Amino acid sequence: MSGEKAAVYVRLSEEDRDKEKNFQESRSIINQKSLLFTYAEENGFQVVGVYSDEDYAGSDRNRPMFKKLIKDASLGKFSVVLCKSQSRFTREMELVEKYIHGLFPLWGVRFIGVVDRADTLVPGNKKARQINGLVNEWYLEDLSESIKSVLNDLRSKGKHIGAFAPYGYKKDKDNKGHLVPDEPAARVVRKIFSMYVEGTSKINIARYLNDKNIPTPALYKRQQNLNWKNSEAENGFYWRYYTVSSILENQVYTGTMVQGKKKSLSYKSSKTVKTDPKDWFVVENTHEPLIDKETWEKAENMRKSSANPAYKTKNMDVFSGIVYCGFCGKKLKKSYHCRNGIKKVYYRCPMRLLGEKYCHGTSILSEKLKKTAVKEFIDICNSLLGKEYTEQLAISDKSFELEQKETLENKLKSIISNEKKLKNIFAKAYVDKYTCVISDEEYLAVTEKLKSEKSALEEEKSTLKNQIKTLDENIEKQKAEGGQNSFLKKLETNQEFADDICREFIEKITLLGHEENSRKAIIEIIWNI
């Protein structure tokens, strides 16, 4: 045992009020470390790493240092994990079984909970650990339901329960759950509504606020020394279209508290889903409004009338998340433009929208990107990989179509079999009517249903025959063309096939602008081939 390498894991779920400043460790974390270091010294363990998750719940599977601990354990960096108790490691029975009873033994890692005496080296200790795991799981379930009940009660009374007050307000120190205007930010909110109802667009409002060096809501939180975390912190330095839009859509500025717009799926997951508006908690006159009802209604009507229905789409474009600006390095944002009922998808630099002084980037239609990508991929296939490769692709393509044909033919056989069964049922129904087993009315009802099923089968059979015919024609066409060009031709003409190629082989696209005195885009594609 002496000299075994050990990892110390400590966790605290809530912000410790003993901390004097945000960057300081809480007393609980310090005490946990002291306990575990003392235990390690007394038992001859060599501590090779300390993993500390502060302000994370035991049910949170995305704790950063917890994930690092698991990774390092799998790499064999230590053979012992020391925790104050099993619940500090996790409160979920599923993770107890997965790691403490499953992967840790496979990796040769021993788990020790000092206070509750959990120890995977002790054979008779497993049942106690499982009971502890169940108790912790039940605790989380009960706690989750209790918290939900308490929060819903507060929501129904119009009490604000968020971690941070909405931009323009601050929490009332003398009345918990009550909001009071935060005048510096409140003036900005009033200005935004005033400009919007006077006809200024959201993007021009954002430009105005940036030109005036007015801190964004995110930056303002930091300036107020609030313990605010955001995974995309760099995005908080500039006002954007959607920042302005979120303020214009927030009814809280009329003095009405609206909460419960989203709910978590489970206490085990941080994922949330939108709730039906009828389930929202809406309470009027809970705090001082920043704008009057007339201004709100005017802004709301303007916002709804200018809304583009194409923005509602949830379809993921093939290039989403992989197109970057060659000037500022930001990801290009997907946008929509609808004219004469035809929707166009294009990508534009979010910084360029704020003005040329922020970025000289540009925009491009998704279909133009696709044409460029397809052409470049065809060039790669022809020039770099050669004729042999494209012929192999053509053979694979042909094999796939043969498989499709076989599947369709099997479906057709099944339909023909079902038609024969229907004929037998028709005959039996007639015999039952003739022998008075069923009445005339019952016979009519049965035959009507059978006729409907027969009609559906005939329609499906006709569709399958047409699909098989089309496949036969394609296969014959490939034979006539010699095979090599069929794959490339399909890539040029079949949008769905082209999309699959782009998804599979494109790693990153950078839009570098346009050629001088030309609208031709300069595009750099990094292929994953």
Coordinates of C-alpha atoms in Angstrom, one line a residue:
M1 CA 0.0 0.0 0.0
S2 CA 2.8 2.4 0.9
G3 CA 3.6 4.9 -1.8
E4 CA 0.5 4.2 -3.9
K5 CA -0.4 7.2 -6.1
A6 CA -3.7 8.9 -5.0
A7 CA -6.0 11.5 -6.4
V8 CA -7.9 13.8 -4.1
Y9 CA -11.4 14.9 -5.3
V10 CA -13.4 17.6 -3.5
R11 CA -16.7 19.2 -4.3
L12 CA -19.1 21.8 -3.0
S13 CA -22.5 22.3 -4.6
E14 CA -23.5 25.8 -3.4
E15 CA -21.6 29.1 -3.2
D16 CA -20.0 29.1 0.2
R17 CA -20.8 32.3 2.1
D18 CA -17.6 31.9 4.1
K19 CA -15.7 33.1 1.0
E20 CA -14.7 36.7 1.2
K21 CA -14.1 37.0 -2.6
N22 CA -15.2 35.0 -5.6
F23 CA -11.7 33.8 -6.4
Q24 CA -11.0 32.5 -2.9
E25 CA -11.6 28.8 -2.0
S26 CA -14.5 28.2 0.5
R27 CA -13.8 26.9 3.9
S28 CA -15.6 23.6 3.1
I29 CA -13.2 22.9 0.2
I30 CA -10.2 23.8 2.3
N31 CA -11.5 21.5 5.1
Q32 CA -12.1 18.6 2.7
K33 CA -8.6 18.9 1.3
S34 CA -7.1 19.0 4.9
L35 CA -9.0 15.9 5.8
L36 CA -8.0 13.9 2.7
F37 CA -4.3 15.0 2.8
T38 CA -4.2 13.9 6.5
Y39 CA -5.8 10.6 5.6
A40 CA -3.3 10.1 2.7
E41 CA -0.4 10.8 4.9
E42 CA -1.6 8.4 7.7
N43 CA -2.2 5.6 5.2
G44 CA 1.0 6.0 3.1
F45 CA -0.6 7.4 0.0
Q46 CA 1.3 9.7 -2.3
V47 CA -1.1 12.5 -3.5
V48 CA -0.3 13.2 -7.2
G49 CA -3.3 15.4 -8.1
V50 CA -6.1 17.5 -6.5
Y51 CA -9.4 17.8 -8.4
S52 CA -11.7 20.5 -7.1
D53 CA -15.3 21.3 -8.4
E54 CA -16.7 24.3 -6.5
D55 CA -20.3 25.4 -7.0
Y56 CA -21.3 22.1 -8.8
A57 CA -24.0 19.7 -7.7
G58 CA -23.3 16.1 -7.2
S59 CA -25.8 15.2 -9.9
D60 CA -24.0 17.4 -12.5
R61 CA -22.3 15.0 -15.0
N62 CA -20.4 17.9 -16.6
R63 CA -18.3 19.0 -13.7
P64 CA -15.0 19.9 -15.3
M65 CA -12.6 18.5 -12.7
F66 CA -14.8 15.4 -12.3
K67 CA -14.5 14.7 -16.0
K68 CA -10.7 15.2 -15.8
L69 CA -10.5 12.9 -12.8
I70 CA -12.3 10.1 -14.8
K71 CA -10.0 10.7 -17.8
D72 CA -6.8 10.6 -15.7
A73 CA -8.1 7.4 -13.9
S74 CA -8.6 5.7 -17.3
L75 CA -5.0 6.7 -18.2
G76 CA -3.6 5.1 -15.1
K77 CA -2.2 8.3 -13.5
F78 CA -3.1 7.0 -10.0
S79 CA -4.5 3.9 -8.4
V80 CA -6.6 5.5 -5.5
V81 CA -9.3 8.1 -5.5
L82 CA -9.9 9.8 -2.1
C83 CA -13.1 11.6 -1.3
K84 CA -14.7 12.9 1.9
S85 CA -17.7 10.7 1.1
Q86 CA -19.3 8.8 -1.8
S87 CA -21.8 11.6 -2.2
R88 CA -19.0 14.1 -2.9
F89 CA -18.0 12.0 -5.9
T90 CA -21.6 11.5 -7.1
R91 CA -25.2 11.4 -5.8
E92 CA -26.4 9.3 -8.7
M93 CA -26.7 5.5 -8.4
E94 CA -26.1 5.1 -12.1
L95 CA -22.6 6.8 -11.8
V96 CA -21.8 4.8 -8.6
E97 CA -22.4 1.6 -10.6
K98 CA -20.6 2.9 -13.8
Y99 CA -17.5 4.1 -12.1
I100 CA -17.0 3.0 -8.5
H101 CA -18.3 -0.6 -9.2
G102 CA -17.6 -0.8 -12.9
L103 CA -14.8 1.0 -14.6
F104 CA -12.6 1.8 -11.5
P105 CA -12.0 -2.0 -10.8
L106 CA -11.2 -2.5 -14.5
W107 CA -8.7 0.3 -14.4
G108 CA -7.2 -0.9 -11.2
V109 CA -8.4 2.1 -9.2
R110 CA -9.5 1.9 -5.6
F111 CA -12.2 4.3 -4.3
I112 CA -12.2 5.5 -0.7
G113 CA -14.9 7.6 1.0
V114 CA -13.2 8.6 4.3
V115 CA -16.2 9.7 6.3
D116 CA -18.7 7.1 5.2
R117 CA -16.0 4.4 5.1
A118 CA -16.7 3.4 1.5
D119 CA -13.8 1.3 0.2
T120 CA -13.8 -0.8 -2.9
L121 CA -10.9 -2.9 -1.5
V122 CA -13.2 -4.2 1.3
P123 CA -15.3 -7.1 -0.2
G124 CA -18.3 -6.7 2.2
N125 CA -18.4 -3.0 1.7
K126 CA -20.2 -3.0 -1.7
K127 CA -23.8 -3.4 -0.3
A128 CA -23.2 -0.5 2.0
R129 CA -22.0 1.6 -0.9
Q130 CA -25.0 0.6 -3.0
I131 CA -27.3 1.6 -0.1
N132 CA -25.6 4.9 0.2
G133 CA -26.0 5.4 -3.5
L134 CA -29.7 4.7 -3.4
V135 CA -30.2 7.0 -0.4
N136 CA -28.3 9.8 -2.3
E137 CA -30.5 9.1 -5.4
W138 CA -33.7 9.3 -3.3
Y139 CA -32.4 12.5 -1.6
L140 CA -31.9 14.1 -5.1
E141 CA -35.4 13.1 -6.3
D142 CA -37.1 14.4 -3.1
L143 CA -35.0 17.5 -3.1
S144 CA -35.8 18.2 -6.8
E145 CA -39.5 17.9 -6.2
S146 CA -39.4 20.0 -3.1
I147 CA -37.4 22.8 -4.8
K148 CA -39.7 22.7 -7.8
S149 CA -42.7 23.0 -5.6
V150 CA -41.2 25.9 -3.7
L151 CA -40.1 27.7 -6.8
N152 CA -43.5 27.3 -8.5
D153 CA -45.1 28.8 -5.4
L154 CA -42.8 31.8 -5.6
R155 CA -43.4 32.2 -9.4
S156 CA -47.2 32.2 -8.8
K157 CA -46.8 35.1 -6.4
G158 CA -44.7 37.1 -8.9
K159 CA -41.4 36.7 -7.0
H160 CA -38.3 36.8 -9.1
I161 CA -36.3 33.6 -8.6
G162 CA -33.5 34.0 -11.2
A163 CA -29.8 34.1 -10.2
F164 CA -29.5 37.5 -11.8
A165 CA -32.0 40.3 -12.2
P166 CA -33.0 41.2 -15.8
Y167 CA -30.9 43.9 -17.4
G168 CA -32.3 47.2 -16.3
Y169 CA -33.2 46.0 -12.8
K170 CA -31.5 44.9 -9.7
K171 CA -32.6 42.8 -6.7
D172 CA -34.3 44.6 -3.9
K173 CA -32.0 44.1 -0.8
D174 CA -34.9 44.7 1.6
N175 CA -37.5 42.5 -0.2
K176 CA -36.4 39.1 -1.5
G177 CA -37.8 38.3 -4.9
H178 CA -38.7 41.9 -5.7
L179 CA -37.0 43.9 -8.5
V180 CA -36.2 47.6 -8.4
P181 CA -34.9 49.7 -11.4
D182 CA -31.1 49.8 -11.8
E183 CA -31.0 53.3 -13.2
P184 CA -27.9 53.3 -15.4
A185 CA -29.1 50.2 -17.2
A186 CA -32.8 51.2 -17.1
R187 CA -31.9 54.3 -19.1
V188 CA -30.5 52.1 -21.8
V189 CA -33.6 49.9 -21.9
R190 CA -35.8 52.9 -22.3
K191 CA -33.6 54.2 -25.1
I192 CA -33.8 50.9 -26.9
F193 CA -37.6 50.9 -26.8
S194 CA -37.8 54.6 -27.7
M195 CA -35.5 54.1 -30.8
Y196 CA -37.4 51.0 -31.9
V197 CA -40.9 52.5 -31.8
E198 CA -39.5 55.5 -33.7
G199 CA -38.5 53.2 -36.5
T200 CA -34.8 52.4 -35.9
S201 CA -33.9 48.8 -36.8
K202 CA -32.5 46.4 -34.2
I203 CA -29.1 46.2 -35.9
N204 CA -28.9 50.0 -36.0
I205 CA -29.8 50.2 -32.4
A206 CA -26.9 47.8 -31.7
R207 CA -24.6 49.9 -33.7
Y208 CA -25.6 53.1 -31.9
L209 CA -25.0 51.5 -28.5
N210 CA -21.6 50.2 -29.6
D211 CA -20.6 53.6 -30.9
K212 CA -21.6 55.1 -27.6
N213 CA -19.5 52.5 -25.7
I214 CA -22.4 51.4 -23.6
P215 CA -21.6 48.1 -21.8
T216 CA -23.6 45.1 -23.0
P217 CA -25.7 43.3 -20.4
A218 CA -23.0 40.6 -20.1
L219 CA -20.2 43.2 -19.6
Y220 CA -22.4 45.2 -17.2
K221 CA -22.8 42.1 -15.0
R222 CA -19.0 41.8 -14.7
Q223 CA -18.6 45.5 -14.0
Q224 CA -21.1 45.0 -11.1
N225 CA -18.8 42.2 -9.7
L226 CA -21.5 39.6 -10.2
N227 CA -20.3 35.9 -10.2
W228 CA -21.5 35.5 -13.8
K229 CA -20.4 32.6 -16.0
N230 CA -20.8 32.3 -19.8
S231 CA -19.3 29.7 -22.2
E232 CA -19.1 32.3 -24.9
A233 CA -17.8 35.2 -22.9
E234 CA -16.1 37.0 -25.8
N235 CA -19.5 37.4 -27.4
G236 CA -20.6 39.7 -24.6
F237 CA -18.4 42.7 -25.5
Y238 CA -20.5 44.0 -28.4
W239 CA -24.2 44.7 -28.7
R240 CA -25.8 42.4 -31.3
Y241 CA -29.1 42.1 -33.1
Y242 CA -30.2 39.3 -30.9
T243 CA -29.2 41.2 -27.7
V244 CA -31.5 44.1 -28.6
S245 CA -34.2 41.7 -29.7
S246 CA -34.2 39.8 -26.4
I247 CA -34.8 43.1 -24.6
L248 CA -37.6 44.1 -26.9
E249 CA -39.3 40.8 -26.4
N250 CA -39.1 40.8 -22.5
Q251 CA -42.4 41.7 -20.9
V252 CA -40.7 42.3 -17.5
Y253 CA -40.1 45.9 -18.6
T254 CA -43.9 46.6 -18.3
G255 CA -43.9 45.6 -14.6
T256 CA -45.2 42.1 -15.4
M257 CA -43.3 39.1 -14.2
V258 CA -43.2 36.2 -16.7
Q259 CA -41.5 33.1 -15.6
G260 CA -41.5 29.3 -16.3
K261 CA -40.9 29.7 -20.1
K262 CA -38.6 26.7 -19.9
K263 CA -38.3 23.6 -17.7
S264 CA -35.7 21.0 -17.1
L265 CA -36.4 17.5 -18.3
S266 CA -34.9 15.9 -15.2
Y267 CA -32.8 16.7 -12.2
K268 CA -30.1 14.5 -13.8
S269 CA -29.9 16.8 -16.8
S270 CA -29.3 20.5 -17.4
K271 CA -31.2 20.3 -20.7
T272 CA -34.3 22.4 -20.8
V273 CA -37.3 22.5 -23.1
K274 CA -39.8 25.3 -23.9
T275 CA -43.1 25.2 -22.1
D276 CA -46.5 25.9 -23.5
P277 CA -47.5 29.6 -22.9
K278 CA -50.6 28.5 -21.0
D279 CA -48.2 27.0 -18.4
W280 CA -46.2 30.2 -17.9
F281 CA -46.4 32.1 -14.6
V282 CA -47.6 35.6 -15.5
V283 CA -48.2 38.1 -12.7
E284 CA -48.8 41.8 -13.4
N285 CA -47.8 44.8 -11.4
T286 CA -45.1 43.1 -9.4
H287 CA -42.5 45.8 -9.8
E288 CA -41.9 49.3 -11.3
P289 CA -42.2 49.3 -15.1
L290 CA -39.4 50.9 -17.2
I291 CA -41.8 51.5 -20.2
D292 CA -45.5 52.1 -20.4
K293 CA -48.1 49.6 -21.8
E294 CA -48.6 51.8 -24.9
T295 CA -44.9 51.7 -25.8
W296 CA -44.8 47.9 -25.2
E297 CA -47.8 47.3 -27.4
K298 CA -46.5 49.4 -30.2
A299 CA -43.1 47.7 -30.1
E300 CA -44.7 44.3 -30.0
N301 CA -46.9 45.0 -33.0
M302 CA -44.0 46.3 -35.0
R303 CA -41.9 43.3 -34.0
K304 CA -44.6 40.8 -35.0
S305 CA -45.3 42.6 -38.3
S306 CA -41.7 42.6 -39.3
A307 CA -41.0 39.0 -38.3
N308 CA -39.9 36.8 -41.2
P309 CA -41.7 33.4 -41.2
A310 CA -38.6 31.8 -42.6
Y311 CA -36.8 32.5 -39.3
K312 CA -39.0 29.9 -37.7
T313 CA -37.4 27.0 -39.6
K314 CA -35.6 24.4 -37.5
N315 CA -33.9 22.7 -40.5
M316 CA -30.2 22.4 -40.0
D317 CA -28.3 23.8 -43.0
V318 CA -25.4 21.6 -44.2
F319 CA -22.8 24.3 -43.5
S320 CA -24.1 25.3 -40.0
G321 CA -21.2 25.9 -37.6
I322 CA -18.3 25.4 -40.0
V323 CA -18.2 28.7 -42.0
Y324 CA -15.8 31.3 -40.6
C325 CA -15.0 34.9 -41.4
G326 CA -11.5 35.3 -42.9
F327 CA -11.1 38.8 -41.4
C328 CA -12.2 38.5 -37.7
G329 CA -12.3 34.8 -37.3
K330 CA -15.8 34.6 -36.0
K331 CA -18.3 32.0 -37.1
L332 CA -20.6 33.2 -39.8
K333 CA -24.2 33.2 -38.7
K334 CA -26.9 31.6 -40.7
S335 CA -29.7 34.0 -41.9
Y336 CA -32.7 33.7 -44.1
H337 CA -34.2 35.9 -46.8
C338 CA -37.7 35.2 -48.2
R339 CA -38.8 36.8 -51.5
N340 CA -41.8 35.8 -53.5
G341 CA -42.3 32.8 -51.2
I342 CA -38.8 31.4 -51.9
K343 CA -36.5 31.1 -48.9
K344 CA -32.8 31.7 -49.3
V345 CA -30.2 30.7 -46.7
Y346 CA -27.0 32.7 -46.5
Y347 CA -24.1 33.2 -44.1
R348 CA -23.0 36.6 -42.8
C349 CA -20.3 37.9 -40.4
P350 CA -21.9 39.0 -37.1
M351 CA -19.2 41.6 -36.6
R352 CA -19.6 43.1 -40.1
L353 CA -23.3 43.7 -39.2
L354 CA -22.2 46.1 -36.6
G355 CA -20.3 48.2 -39.1
E356 CA -17.1 48.2 -41.2
K357 CA -15.0 49.5 -38.3
Y358 CA -15.6 46.1 -36.5
C359 CA -14.9 43.9 -39.5
H360 CA -14.6 44.0 -43.3
G361 CA -16.1 40.5 -43.6
T362 CA -19.0 39.8 -46.1
S363 CA -21.8 37.4 -46.7
I364 CA -22.5 34.5 -49.1
L365 CA -25.5 32.3 -50.1
S366 CA -25.5 28.7 -48.9
E367 CA -26.2 27.5 -52.5
K368 CA -23.0 29.3 -53.7
L369 CA -21.0 27.6 -51.0
K370 CA -22.4 24.3 -52.0
K371 CA -21.6 24.8 -55.7
T372 CA -18.0 25.7 -54.9
A373 CA -17.6 22.8 -52.6
V374 CA -19.1 20.3 -55.1
K375 CA -16.8 21.6 -57.9
E376 CA -13.8 21.4 -55.6
F377 CA -14.7 17.9 -54.5
I378 CA -15.1 16.7 -58.1
D379 CA -11.7 18.2 -58.9
I380 CA -10.2 16.3 -56.0
C381 CA -11.8 13.0 -57.2
N382 CA -10.6 13.6 -60.8
S383 CA -7.1 15.0 -60.4
L384 CA -5.8 13.7 -57.0
L385 CA -7.6 10.3 -56.6
G386 CA -7.7 9.4 -60.3
K387 CA -10.0 7.4 -62.5
E388 CA -9.7 4.2 -60.5
Y389 CA -11.1 5.8 -57.4
T390 CA -14.1 7.4 -59.2
E391 CA -14.8 4.0 -60.9
Q392 CA -14.8 2.4 -57.5
L393 CA -17.3 5.0 -56.2
A394 CA -19.5 4.4 -59.2
I395 CA -19.4 0.6 -58.4
S396 CA -20.4 1.4 -54.8
D397 CA -23.1 3.7 -56.0
K398 CA -24.5 1.0 -58.3
S399 CA -24.3 -1.6 -55.6
F400 CA -26.4 0.6 -53.3
E401 CA -29.0 1.0 -56.0
L402 CA -29.2 -2.7 -56.5
E403 CA -29.7 -3.1 -52.7
Q404 CA -32.5 -0.5 -52.9
K405 CA -34.1 -2.4 -55.7
E406 CA -34.0 -5.7 -53.8
T407 CA -35.6 -3.9 -50.7
L408 CA -38.4 -2.5 -52.9
E409 CA -39.0 -5.9 -54.6
N410 CA -39.3 -7.6 -51.2
K411 CA -41.9 -4.9 -50.2
L412 CA -43.8 -5.6 -53.4
K413 CA -43.9 -9.3 -52.7
S414 CA -45.3 -8.6 -49.3
I415 CA -48.0 -6.4 -50.8
I416 CA -49.0 -9.1 -53.3
S417 CA -49.2 -11.6 -50.4
N418 CA -51.4 -9.3 -48.4
E419 CA -53.7 -8.9 -51.5
K420 CA -54.2 -12.6 -51.6
K421 CA -55.1 -12.6 -47.9
L422 CA -57.7 -9.9 -48.5
K423 CA -59.3 -12.0 -51.3
N424 CA -59.6 -14.9 -48.9
I425 CA -61.2 -12.6 -46.2
F426 CA -63.6 -11.3 -48.8
A427 CA -64.6 -14.9 -49.7
K428 CA -65.0 -15.9 -46.0
A429 CA -67.2 -12.8 -45.3
Y430 CA -69.5 -13.8 -48.2
V431 CA -69.8 -17.3 -46.8
D432 CA -70.5 -16.0 -43.3
K433 CA -73.3 -13.7 -44.8
Y434 CA -74.8 -16.6 -46.8
T435 CA -74.9 -18.9 -43.7
C436 CA -76.3 -16.1 -41.6
V437 CA -73.2 -15.9 -39.3
I438 CA -73.1 -12.2 -39.9
S439 CA -76.0 -9.8 -40.9
D440 CA -76.2 -7.9 -44.2
E441 CA -75.2 -4.7 -42.4
E442 CA -72.2 -6.4 -40.8
Y443 CA -71.2 -7.8 -44.2
L444 CA -71.4 -4.3 -45.8
A445 CA -69.3 -2.8 -43.0
V446 CA -66.6 -5.5 -43.4
T447 CA -66.5 -5.3 -47.2
E448 CA -66.2 -1.5 -47.1
K449 CA -63.2 -1.8 -44.8
L450 CA -61.7 -4.5 -47.0
K451 CA -62.2 -2.4 -50.2
S452 CA -60.4 0.6 -48.5
E453 CA -57.4 -1.7 -47.5
K454 CA -57.3 -3.1 -51.0
S455 CA -57.3 0.4 -52.6
A456 CA -54.4 1.4 -50.3
L457 CA -52.4 -1.7 -51.2
E458 CA -53.0 -1.1 -55.0
E459 CA -51.7 2.5 -54.6
E460 CA -48.6 1.4 -52.7
K461 CA -48.0 -1.4 -55.2
S462 CA -48.2 1.1 -58.1
T463 CA -45.7 3.5 -56.3
L464 CA -43.2 0.6 -55.7
K465 CA -43.4 -0.5 -59.3
N466 CA -42.6 3.0 -60.5
Q467 CA -39.7 3.3 -58.0
I468 CA -38.3 -0.1 -59.3
K469 CA -38.7 1.1 -62.9
T470 CA -36.7 4.3 -62.1
L471 CA -33.9 2.3 -60.4
D472 CA -33.8 -0.1 -63.4
E473 CA -33.4 2.9 -65.8
N474 CA -30.7 4.4 -63.6
I475 CA -28.8 1.2 -63.5
E476 CA -29.0 0.8 -67.3
K477 CA -28.0 4.4 -67.8
Q478 CA -24.9 3.8 -65.7
K479 CA -24.0 0.8 -67.8
A480 CA -24.4 2.9 -71.0
E481 CA -22.1 5.7 -69.6
G482 CA -19.4 3.2 -68.6
G483 CA -19.8 3.9 -64.8
Q484 CA -17.0 6.4 -64.2
N485 CA -19.0 9.6 -64.6
S486 CA -22.2 8.4 -62.9
F487 CA -21.0 9.2 -59.4
L488 CA -19.8 12.6 -60.3
K489 CA -22.9 13.4 -62.3
K490 CA -25.1 12.4 -59.4
L491 CA -23.0 14.7 -57.1
E492 CA -23.7 17.6 -59.4
T493 CA -27.4 17.0 -59.8
N494 CA -28.6 15.4 -56.6
Q495 CA -28.8 18.0 -53.8
E496 CA -29.3 15.5 -51.0
F497 CA -26.3 13.5 -52.1
A498 CA -24.2 16.7 -52.4
D499 CA -25.3 17.6 -48.8
D500 CA -24.1 14.2 -47.5
I501 CA -20.7 14.7 -49.2
C502 CA -20.3 18.2 -47.6
R503 CA -21.3 17.0 -44.2
E504 CA -18.9 14.0 -44.4
F505 CA -15.8 15.6 -45.8
I506 CA -15.7 19.3 -45.1
E507 CA -14.0 20.3 -41.8
K508 CA -13.9 24.1 -42.2
I509 CA -14.8 26.8 -44.6
T510 CA -13.3 30.3 -44.5
L511 CA -14.8 33.2 -46.5
L512 CA -11.9 35.5 -47.4
G513 CA -13.9 38.2 -49.2
H514 CA -14.4 38.8 -52.9
E515 CA -12.0 39.1 -55.8
E516 CA -11.1 42.7 -56.7
N517 CA -13.7 44.4 -59.0
S518 CA -15.7 41.2 -58.9
R519 CA -18.5 39.6 -56.9
K520 CA -16.8 36.2 -57.1
A521 CA -16.2 34.9 -53.5
I522 CA -12.8 33.8 -52.3
I523 CA -13.4 30.6 -50.4
E524 CA -10.9 28.4 -48.6
I525 CA -12.1 24.8 -47.8
I526 CA -10.3 22.5 -45.4
W527 CA -11.2 18.9 -46.4
N528 CA -11.3 15.9 -44.0
I529 CA -10.1 13.4 -46.6

